[in-house]
Short mmCIF file of C-alpha atoms in Angstrom, two decimals:
data_model
loop_
_atom_site.label_atom_id
_atom_site.label_comp_id
_atom_site.label_asym_id
_atom_site.label_seq_id
_atom_site.Cartn_x
_atom_site.Cartn_y
_atom_site.Cartn_z
CA GLU A 193 -13.01 12.95 -4.61
CA PRO A 194 -10.90 13.14 -1.37
CA GLU A 195 -7.17 11.82 -1.76
CA VAL A 196 -3.59 11.98 0.26
CA THR A 197 -1.47 14.51 -1.16
CA GLN A 198 1.90 13.74 -1.09
CA THR A 199 5.27 17.14 -1.28
CA PRO A 200 7.57 16.34 -2.65
CA SER A 201 7.45 14.27 -5.66
CA HIS A 202 10.27 13.52 -6.38
CA GLN A 203 13.53 14.48 -3.59
CA VAL A 204 17.15 14.03 -3.80
CA THR A 205 19.67 14.48 -0.86
CA GLN A 206 22.81 13.57 -0.08
CA MET A 207 23.79 11.06 1.72
CA GLY A 208 23.47 11.76 5.18
CA GLN A 209 21.44 14.71 5.30
CA GLU A 210 17.90 14.33 7.27
CA VAL A 211 14.80 14.47 4.78
CA ILE A 212 10.99 15.47 5.20
CA LEU A 213 8.52 13.89 3.64
CA ARG A 214 4.69 15.69 4.01
CA CYS A 215 1.60 14.18 3.76
CA VAL A 216 -1.66 15.45 3.44
CA PRO A 217 -4.16 12.78 4.49
CA ILE A 218 -7.93 12.89 3.90
CA SER A 219 -9.96 15.24 6.44
CA ASN A 220 -12.22 13.06 7.94
CA HIS A 221 -10.00 9.74 8.37
CA LEU A 222 -8.31 9.15 12.02
CA TYR A 223 -5.15 6.33 11.18
CA PHE A 224 -2.46 6.92 8.69
CA TYR A 225 0.48 5.44 7.92
CA TRP A 226 3.77 5.82 6.28
CA TYR A 227 4.61 2.44 3.63
CA ARG A 228 7.76 2.72 1.26
CA GLN A 229 8.57 0.42 -2.00
CA ILE A 230 12.56 0.06 -2.75
CA LEU A 231 12.15 -0.43 -6.78
CA GLY A 232 11.24 -3.50 -7.68
CA GLN A 233 10.52 -4.76 -4.27
CA LYS A 234 6.76 -5.04 -2.49
CA VAL A 235 5.08 -2.17 -0.41
CA GLU A 236 6.15 -2.58 3.15
CA PHE A 237 4.45 -0.49 6.01
CA LEU A 238 6.79 1.42 7.89
CA VAL A 239 4.35 2.91 10.59
CA SER A 240 0.97 3.33 11.99
CA PHE A 241 0.09 6.50 13.98
CA TYR A 242 -3.45 7.09 15.71
CA ASN A 243 -4.61 10.01 17.78
CA ASN A 244 -1.16 11.79 18.26
CA GLU A 245 1.06 8.63 18.38
CA ILE A 246 2.92 5.55 16.85
CA SER A 247 0.33 2.95 17.47
CA GLU A 248 2.92 0.19 15.63
CA LYS A 249 6.15 0.27 13.63
CA SER A 250 7.87 -2.25 11.51
CA GLU A 251 11.66 -3.19 12.06
CA ILE A 252 11.85 -1.02 9.32
CA PHE A 253 11.72 2.20 11.69
CA ASP A 254 14.26 3.02 13.48
CA ASP A 255 15.56 5.65 15.65
CA GLN A 256 16.52 7.17 11.82
CA PHE A 257 12.46 7.59 11.00
CA SER A 258 10.34 9.62 13.20
CA VAL A 259 6.44 11.03 12.37
CA GLU A 260 4.55 13.87 12.93
CA ARG A 261 1.23 15.49 12.70
CA PRO A 262 2.68 19.19 13.72
CA ASP A 263 -1.12 20.03 12.36
CA GLY A 264 -4.33 19.24 12.08
CA SER A 265 -3.53 18.07 8.24
CA ASN A 266 -0.02 17.57 7.63
CA PHE A 267 1.49 14.41 8.49
CA THR A 268 5.22 14.21 8.35
CA LEU A 269 8.36 11.73 7.61
CA LYS A 270 11.44 12.34 8.80
CA ILE A 271 14.18 10.65 7.82
CA ARG A 272 17.89 11.36 9.69
CA SER A 273 21.12 10.86 8.51
CA THR A 274 20.02 9.41 5.29
CA LYS A 275 21.49 6.29 3.84
CA LEU A 276 22.34 5.07 0.14
CA GLU A 277 19.22 2.20 0.87
CA ASP A 278 16.96 4.84 2.05
CA SER A 279 16.43 5.56 -1.44
CA ALA A 280 12.67 4.45 -1.87
CA MET A 281 8.85 5.75 -3.22
CA TYR A 282 7.17 6.38 0.23
CA PHE A 283 3.88 6.85 0.41
CA CYS A 284 1.11 8.06 3.18
CA ALA A 285 -2.16 6.30 3.59
CA SER A 286 -4.59 7.61 5.30
CA SER A 287 -8.04 5.39 6.38
CA GLU A 288 -11.34 6.02 7.72
CA ASP A 289 -11.52 3.07 10.29
CA ARG A 290 -8.51 1.22 9.39
CA SER A 291 -10.11 -0.48 6.36
CA GLY A 292 -10.00 0.79 2.82
CA TYR A 293 -6.35 2.62 2.86
CA THR A 294 -6.00 5.88 0.63
CA PHE A 295 -2.58 6.57 -1.19
CA GLY A 296 -1.34 9.29 -2.12
CA SER A 297 0.95 9.16 -5.19
CA GLY A 298 4.43 9.06 -3.26
CA THR A 299 7.42 10.61 -2.58
CA ARG A 300 10.74 9.34 -4.39
CA LEU A 301 13.79 9.97 -2.65
CA THR A 302 16.73 9.58 -3.75
CA VAL A 303 20.02 9.59 -2.03
CA VAL A 304 23.21 10.21 -3.69
CA GLN B 22 7.57 -17.97 5.10
CA LYS B 23 6.04 -15.08 3.51
CA GLU B 24 2.27 -13.86 5.30
CA VAL B 25 0.85 -13.07 1.52
CA GLU B 26 2.24 -14.67 -1.59
CA GLN B 27 1.27 -13.77 -4.53
CA ASP B 28 3.37 -14.84 -8.14
CA PRO B 29 4.59 -11.27 -9.77
CA GLY B 30 4.20 -12.60 -13.30
CA PRO B 31 4.48 -10.92 -16.04
CA LEU B 32 0.84 -12.35 -16.58
CA SER B 33 -0.10 -11.62 -20.65
CA VAL B 34 -3.94 -11.12 -22.13
CA PRO B 35 -5.12 -10.44 -25.01
CA GLU B 36 -8.11 -7.16 -24.83
CA GLY B 37 -11.38 -8.80 -23.33
CA ALA B 38 -10.40 -11.81 -22.15
CA ILE B 39 -10.98 -12.46 -18.68
CA VAL B 40 -7.70 -11.84 -15.92
CA SER B 41 -7.51 -14.50 -13.08
CA LEU B 42 -5.32 -13.18 -9.87
CA ASN B 43 -4.60 -14.56 -6.53
CA CYS B 44 -2.92 -14.72 -3.99
CA THR B 45 -2.25 -16.94 -0.11
CA TYR B 46 -1.38 -16.01 2.92
CA SER B 47 -0.62 -17.48 5.93
CA ASN B 48 -2.00 -15.91 8.81
CA SER B 49 -5.25 -16.79 9.99
CA ALA B 50 -5.78 -13.32 12.05
CA PHE B 51 -6.13 -11.87 8.87
CA GLN B 52 -9.34 -10.07 8.31
CA TYR B 53 -9.65 -7.67 6.04
CA PHE B 54 -8.72 -7.93 2.32
CA MET B 55 -8.05 -5.78 -1.01
CA TRP B 56 -6.63 -5.26 -4.36
CA TYR B 57 -5.24 -2.60 -5.47
CA ARG B 58 -3.79 -1.24 -8.80
CA GLN B 59 -0.73 0.68 -8.83
CA TYR B 60 0.67 1.85 -12.38
CA SER B 61 4.41 2.57 -12.47
CA ARG B 62 6.15 5.36 -10.13
CA LYS B 63 2.65 5.81 -8.84
CA GLY B 64 0.27 5.16 -5.39
CA PRO B 65 -1.85 2.19 -4.97
CA GLU B 66 -5.20 3.08 -5.74
CA LEU B 67 -7.82 0.55 -3.88
CA LEU B 68 -9.84 -1.28 -6.25
CA MET B 69 -11.59 -3.81 -4.09
CA TYR B 70 -12.26 -4.50 -0.40
CA THR B 71 -13.83 -7.44 1.60
CA TYR B 72 -14.47 -8.36 4.44
CA SER B 73 -15.80 -12.28 4.57
CA SER B 74 -15.37 -15.03 2.31
CA GLY B 75 -17.59 -14.97 -1.00
CA ASN B 76 -17.90 -12.70 -3.96
CA LYS B 77 -18.14 -9.30 -4.33
CA GLU B 78 -18.71 -7.52 -7.46
CA ASP B 79 -18.09 -4.49 -8.89
CA GLY B 80 -18.24 -3.70 -12.50
CA ARG B 81 -16.18 -5.27 -14.29
CA PHE B 82 -14.09 -6.90 -11.01
CA THR B 83 -15.09 -10.09 -9.11
CA ALA B 84 -12.99 -10.38 -5.77
CA GLN B 85 -13.42 -13.78 -4.01
CA VAL B 86 -12.26 -15.29 -0.55
CA ASP B 87 -11.82 -18.75 1.02
CA LYS B 88 -10.58 -17.75 4.41
CA SER B 89 -10.92 -21.85 4.50
CA SER B 90 -8.20 -22.25 2.44
CA LYS B 91 -6.47 -18.82 2.93
CA TYR B 92 -7.02 -17.78 -0.79
CA ILE B 93 -7.20 -14.79 -2.13
CA SER B 94 -8.58 -13.89 -5.89
CA LEU B 95 -9.59 -10.68 -8.87
CA PHE B 96 -10.65 -11.06 -11.62
CA ILE B 97 -11.70 -8.61 -14.58
CA ARG B 98 -13.57 -9.20 -17.22
CA ASP B 99 -13.38 -7.34 -20.88
CA SER B 100 -10.63 -6.53 -19.91
CA GLN B 101 -8.86 -3.41 -21.55
CA PRO B 102 -5.56 -2.14 -22.63
CA SER B 103 -5.83 0.58 -19.65
CA ASP B 104 -6.54 -2.60 -17.25
CA SER B 105 -2.23 -3.20 -17.70
CA ALA B 106 -1.04 -2.35 -14.92
CA THR B 107 0.38 -4.26 -11.28
CA TYR B 108 -2.35 -5.55 -9.13
CA LEU B 109 -1.47 -6.14 -5.51
CA CYS B 110 -2.90 -8.18 -2.76
CA ALA B 111 -3.11 -6.56 0.71
CA THR B 112 -4.03 -8.07 4.14
CA THR B 113 -4.17 -6.93 7.45
CA ASP B 114 -5.49 -7.65 11.34
CA SER B 115 -7.79 -5.67 13.56
CA TRP B 116 -4.63 -3.39 13.79
CA GLY B 117 -4.97 -1.88 10.91
CA LYS B 118 -1.03 -2.57 9.44
CA LEU B 119 -1.25 -3.98 5.48
CA GLN B 120 0.63 -6.78 4.02
CA PHE B 121 1.08 -6.28 0.57
CA GLY B 122 1.77 -9.26 -1.90
CA ALA B 123 4.11 -8.41 -4.44
CA GLY B 124 2.81 -7.20 -7.23
CA THR B 125 1.12 -8.73 -10.37
CA GLN B 126 2.22 -7.23 -13.16
CA VAL B 127 -0.66 -7.56 -16.04
CA VAL B 128 -0.44 -6.45 -19.56
CA VAL B 129 -3.55 -6.45 -21.93
CA THR B 130 -2.62 -6.52 -25.22
CA PRO B 131 -5.30 -4.90 -28.03
#
């Protein structure tokens, strides 16, 4: 069964550093998303991406964050100048038609 | 007011019992309704997806949507210890952004 692949599975970074989280969505999907889940809290929407541009972003997704689809397969989330409160599980998801989203296994980001 | 409300549990049931989970939502614009299962430190896994009011069945799982009361339910029949997980309800409007409930932790005891 097709799956969304995320790397790395766990990333530890120092506060103030930049991190790039990587995702390979399902190949025929057109809509891409990043969500995050702080430990013990609900899954929160960050950003959606379609046709090589951001279609919607949450208030969490400020100038510290950016997304890119650098080639035909990868979808990345960059977090500049990380803060302690950025520690969370980050999930990439993709969808063929904005329903039935498939999530990756996530990247656990720990900012120290 | 939270857009999607879900009791976090935990909900403990004996093996073989029916698990009953529910959520309420506030926004009438929500059109699609999903249930995800999430194991610890893993990504949400889609269980059921439905668009209209009514019931949808898939094996041991039944999803129910009542748009008039903005209420969605998931029933798991003949529950197994392997069903122990956190179950997340989620909804979306036409733009596709998912709104999740807090998740209900389910424990099925042998």
